[in-house]
PDB file of C-alpha atoms in Angstrom:
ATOM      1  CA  UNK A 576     101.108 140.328 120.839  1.00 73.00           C
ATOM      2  CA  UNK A 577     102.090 137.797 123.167  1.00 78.00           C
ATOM      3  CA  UNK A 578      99.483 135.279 122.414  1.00 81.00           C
ATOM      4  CA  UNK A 579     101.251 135.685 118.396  1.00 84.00           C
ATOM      5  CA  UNK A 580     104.128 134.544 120.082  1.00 85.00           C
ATOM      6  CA  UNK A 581     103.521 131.453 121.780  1.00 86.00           C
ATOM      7  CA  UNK A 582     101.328 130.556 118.751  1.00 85.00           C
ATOM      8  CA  UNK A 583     104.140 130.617 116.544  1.00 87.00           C
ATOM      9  CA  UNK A 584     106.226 129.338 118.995  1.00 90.00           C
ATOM     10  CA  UNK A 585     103.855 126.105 118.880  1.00 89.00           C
ATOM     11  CA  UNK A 586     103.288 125.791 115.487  1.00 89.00           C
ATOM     12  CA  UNK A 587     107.243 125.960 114.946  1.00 92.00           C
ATOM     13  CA  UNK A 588     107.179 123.295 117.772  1.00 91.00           C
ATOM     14  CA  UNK A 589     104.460 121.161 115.705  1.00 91.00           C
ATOM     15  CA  UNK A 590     106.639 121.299 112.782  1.00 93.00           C
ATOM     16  CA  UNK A 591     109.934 120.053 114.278  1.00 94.00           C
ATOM     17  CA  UNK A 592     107.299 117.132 115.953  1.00 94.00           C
ATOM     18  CA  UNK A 593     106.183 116.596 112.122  1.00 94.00           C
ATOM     19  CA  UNK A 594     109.771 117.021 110.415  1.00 95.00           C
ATOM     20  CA  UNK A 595     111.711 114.298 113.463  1.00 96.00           C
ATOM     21  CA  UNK A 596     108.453 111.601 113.120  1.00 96.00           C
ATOM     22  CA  UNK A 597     108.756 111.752 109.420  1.00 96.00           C
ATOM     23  CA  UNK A 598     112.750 111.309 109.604  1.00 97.00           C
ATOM     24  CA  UNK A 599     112.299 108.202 111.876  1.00 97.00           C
ATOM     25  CA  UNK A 600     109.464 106.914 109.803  1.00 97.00           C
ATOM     26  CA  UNK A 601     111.630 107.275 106.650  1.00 96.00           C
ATOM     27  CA  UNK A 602     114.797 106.232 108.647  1.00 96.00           C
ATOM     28  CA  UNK A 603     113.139 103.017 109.573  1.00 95.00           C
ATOM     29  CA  UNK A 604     111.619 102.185 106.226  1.00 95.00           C
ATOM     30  CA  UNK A 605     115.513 101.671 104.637  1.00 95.00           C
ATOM     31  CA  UNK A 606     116.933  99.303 107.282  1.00 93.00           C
ATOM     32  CA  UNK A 607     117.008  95.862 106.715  1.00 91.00           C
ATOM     33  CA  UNK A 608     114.429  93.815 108.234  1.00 91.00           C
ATOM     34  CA  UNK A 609     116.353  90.910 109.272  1.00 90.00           C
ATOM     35  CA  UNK A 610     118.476  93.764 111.184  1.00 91.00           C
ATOM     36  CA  UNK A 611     115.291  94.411 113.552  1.00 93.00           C
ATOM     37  CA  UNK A 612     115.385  90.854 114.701  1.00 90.00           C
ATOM     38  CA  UNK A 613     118.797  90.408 115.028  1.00 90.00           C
ATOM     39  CA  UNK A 614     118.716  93.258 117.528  1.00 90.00           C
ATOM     40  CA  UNK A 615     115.816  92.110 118.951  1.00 89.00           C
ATOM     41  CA  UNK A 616     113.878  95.319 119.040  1.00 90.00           C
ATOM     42  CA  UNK A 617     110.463  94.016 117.475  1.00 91.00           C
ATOM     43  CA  UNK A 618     110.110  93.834 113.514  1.00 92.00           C
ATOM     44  CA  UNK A 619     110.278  96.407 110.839  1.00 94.00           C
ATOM     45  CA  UNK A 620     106.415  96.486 110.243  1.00 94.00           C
ATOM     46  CA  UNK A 621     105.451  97.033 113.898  1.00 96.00           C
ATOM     47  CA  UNK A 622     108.022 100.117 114.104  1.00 96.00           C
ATOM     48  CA  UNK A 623     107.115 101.680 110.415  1.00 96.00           C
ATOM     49  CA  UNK A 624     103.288 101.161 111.826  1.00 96.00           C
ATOM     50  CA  UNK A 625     103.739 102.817 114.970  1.00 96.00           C
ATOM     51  CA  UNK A 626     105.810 105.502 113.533  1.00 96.00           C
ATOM     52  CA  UNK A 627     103.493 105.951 110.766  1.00 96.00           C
ATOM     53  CA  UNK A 628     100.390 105.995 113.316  1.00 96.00           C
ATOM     54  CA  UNK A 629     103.261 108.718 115.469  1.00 95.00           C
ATOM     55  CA  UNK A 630     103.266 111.277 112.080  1.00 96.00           C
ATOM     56  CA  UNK A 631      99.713 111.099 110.991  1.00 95.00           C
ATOM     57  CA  UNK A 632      99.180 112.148 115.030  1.00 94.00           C
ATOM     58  CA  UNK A 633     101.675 114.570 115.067  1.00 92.00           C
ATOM     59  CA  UNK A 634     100.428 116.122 111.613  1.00 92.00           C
ATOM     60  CA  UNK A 635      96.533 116.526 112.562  1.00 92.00           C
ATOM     61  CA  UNK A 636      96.359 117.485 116.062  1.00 90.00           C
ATOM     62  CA  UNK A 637      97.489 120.552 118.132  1.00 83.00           C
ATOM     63  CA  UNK A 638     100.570 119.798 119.771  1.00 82.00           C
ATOM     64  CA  UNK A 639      98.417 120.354 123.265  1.00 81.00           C
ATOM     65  CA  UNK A 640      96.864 117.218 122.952  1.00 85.00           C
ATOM     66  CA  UNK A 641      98.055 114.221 124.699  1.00 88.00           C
ATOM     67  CA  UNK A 642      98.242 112.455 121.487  1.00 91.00           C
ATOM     68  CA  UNK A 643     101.308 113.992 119.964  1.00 91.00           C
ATOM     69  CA  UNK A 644     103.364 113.233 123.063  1.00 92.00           C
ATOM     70  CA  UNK A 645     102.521 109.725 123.119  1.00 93.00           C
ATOM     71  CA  UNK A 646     103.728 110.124 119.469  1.00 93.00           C
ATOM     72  CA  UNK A 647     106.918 111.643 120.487  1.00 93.00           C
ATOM     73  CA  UNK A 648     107.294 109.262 122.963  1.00 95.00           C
ATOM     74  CA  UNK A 649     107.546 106.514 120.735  1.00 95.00           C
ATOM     75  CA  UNK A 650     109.936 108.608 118.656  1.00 96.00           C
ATOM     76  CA  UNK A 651     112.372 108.834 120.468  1.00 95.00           C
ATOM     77  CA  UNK A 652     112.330 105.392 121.906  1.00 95.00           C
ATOM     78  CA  UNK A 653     112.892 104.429 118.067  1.00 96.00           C
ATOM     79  CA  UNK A 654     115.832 107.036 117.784  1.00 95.00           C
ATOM     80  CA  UNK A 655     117.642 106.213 121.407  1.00 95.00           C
ATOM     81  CA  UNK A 656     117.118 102.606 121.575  1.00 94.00           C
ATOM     82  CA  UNK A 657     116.088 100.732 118.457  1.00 94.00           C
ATOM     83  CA  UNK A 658     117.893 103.014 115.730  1.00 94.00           C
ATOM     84  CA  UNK A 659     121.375 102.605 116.902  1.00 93.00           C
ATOM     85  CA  UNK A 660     120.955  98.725 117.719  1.00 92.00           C
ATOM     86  CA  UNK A 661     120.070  97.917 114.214  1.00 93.00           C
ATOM     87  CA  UNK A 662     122.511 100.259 112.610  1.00 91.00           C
ATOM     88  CA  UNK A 663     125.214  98.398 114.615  1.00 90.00           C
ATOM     89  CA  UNK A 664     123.785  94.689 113.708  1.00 89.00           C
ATOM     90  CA  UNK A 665     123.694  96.363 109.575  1.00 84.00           C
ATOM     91  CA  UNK A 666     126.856  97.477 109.934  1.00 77.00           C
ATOM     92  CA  UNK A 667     126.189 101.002 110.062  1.00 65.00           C
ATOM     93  CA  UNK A 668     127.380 101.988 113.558  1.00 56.00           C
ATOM     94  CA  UNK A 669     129.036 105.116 113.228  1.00 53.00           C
ATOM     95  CA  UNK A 670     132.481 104.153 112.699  1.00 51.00           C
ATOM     96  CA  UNK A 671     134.489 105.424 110.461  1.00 51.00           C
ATOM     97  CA  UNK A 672     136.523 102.974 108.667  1.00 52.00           C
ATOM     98  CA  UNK A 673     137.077  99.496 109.845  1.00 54.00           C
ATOM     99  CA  UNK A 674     138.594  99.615 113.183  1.00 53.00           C
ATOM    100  CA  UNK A 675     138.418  97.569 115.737  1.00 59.00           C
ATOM    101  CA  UNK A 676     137.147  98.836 119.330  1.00 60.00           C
ATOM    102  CA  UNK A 677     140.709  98.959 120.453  1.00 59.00           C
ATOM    103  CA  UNK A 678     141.485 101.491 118.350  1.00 61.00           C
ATOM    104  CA  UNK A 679     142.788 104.989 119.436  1.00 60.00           C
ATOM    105  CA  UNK A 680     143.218 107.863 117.524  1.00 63.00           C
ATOM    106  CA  UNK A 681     146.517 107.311 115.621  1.00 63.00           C
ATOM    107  CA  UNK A 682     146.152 103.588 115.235  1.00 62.00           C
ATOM    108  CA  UNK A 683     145.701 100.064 117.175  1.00 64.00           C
ATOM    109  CA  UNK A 684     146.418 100.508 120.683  1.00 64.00           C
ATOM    110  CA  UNK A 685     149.131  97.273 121.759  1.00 64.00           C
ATOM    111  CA  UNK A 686     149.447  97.736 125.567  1.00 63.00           C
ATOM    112  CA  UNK A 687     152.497  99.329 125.386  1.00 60.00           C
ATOM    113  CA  UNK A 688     154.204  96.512 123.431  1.00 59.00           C
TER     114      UNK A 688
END
């Protein structure tokens, strides 16, 4: 019984590996390419190659192996570091509207002027 749990504990833990490589593989094939070097984090076809290789990983092997972690690994590097520094150089930074970073939440902050 408890063996049934930890197995489906681990293949539910497989798929969320599966499901987040797959959104970062599809999240990095629709940025822009230029955007990659103008953050300087690599190029577009090194990250949809290694994220790629990180899926395929994550899809055929048990979630034991040291393979998927290295796969996760370079997951989440993609999502902490590289996805948010080309979404800012696209324009894409999580900003609602066009605001300046000065902004506060009822309007421009003026120092009080």
């Amino acid at each position: 019984m408890l063996m049934q749990g930890f197995a489906g504990f681990m293949s539910l833990l497989s798929l969320a590996l599966i499901l987040f490589s797959g959104f970062a593989v599809v999240d990095a094939a629709i940025r822009r390419e230029d955007a990659y070097r103008a953050a300087s984090k690599q190029t577009k076809p090194f990250w949809l190659i290694i994220l790629a290789i990180a899926f395929v990983v994550n899809w055929l092997f048990s979630i034991l192996s040291f393979l998927p972690v290295i796969g996760l690994v370079a997951t989440i590097v993609y999502m902490v570091d590289v996805r948010p520094a080309v979404r800012q150089v696209s324009g894409g930074g999580g900003r609602r509207g066009n605001g300046s970073s000065s902004d506060g939440p009822y309007g421009p902050y003026n120092g009080g002027r």
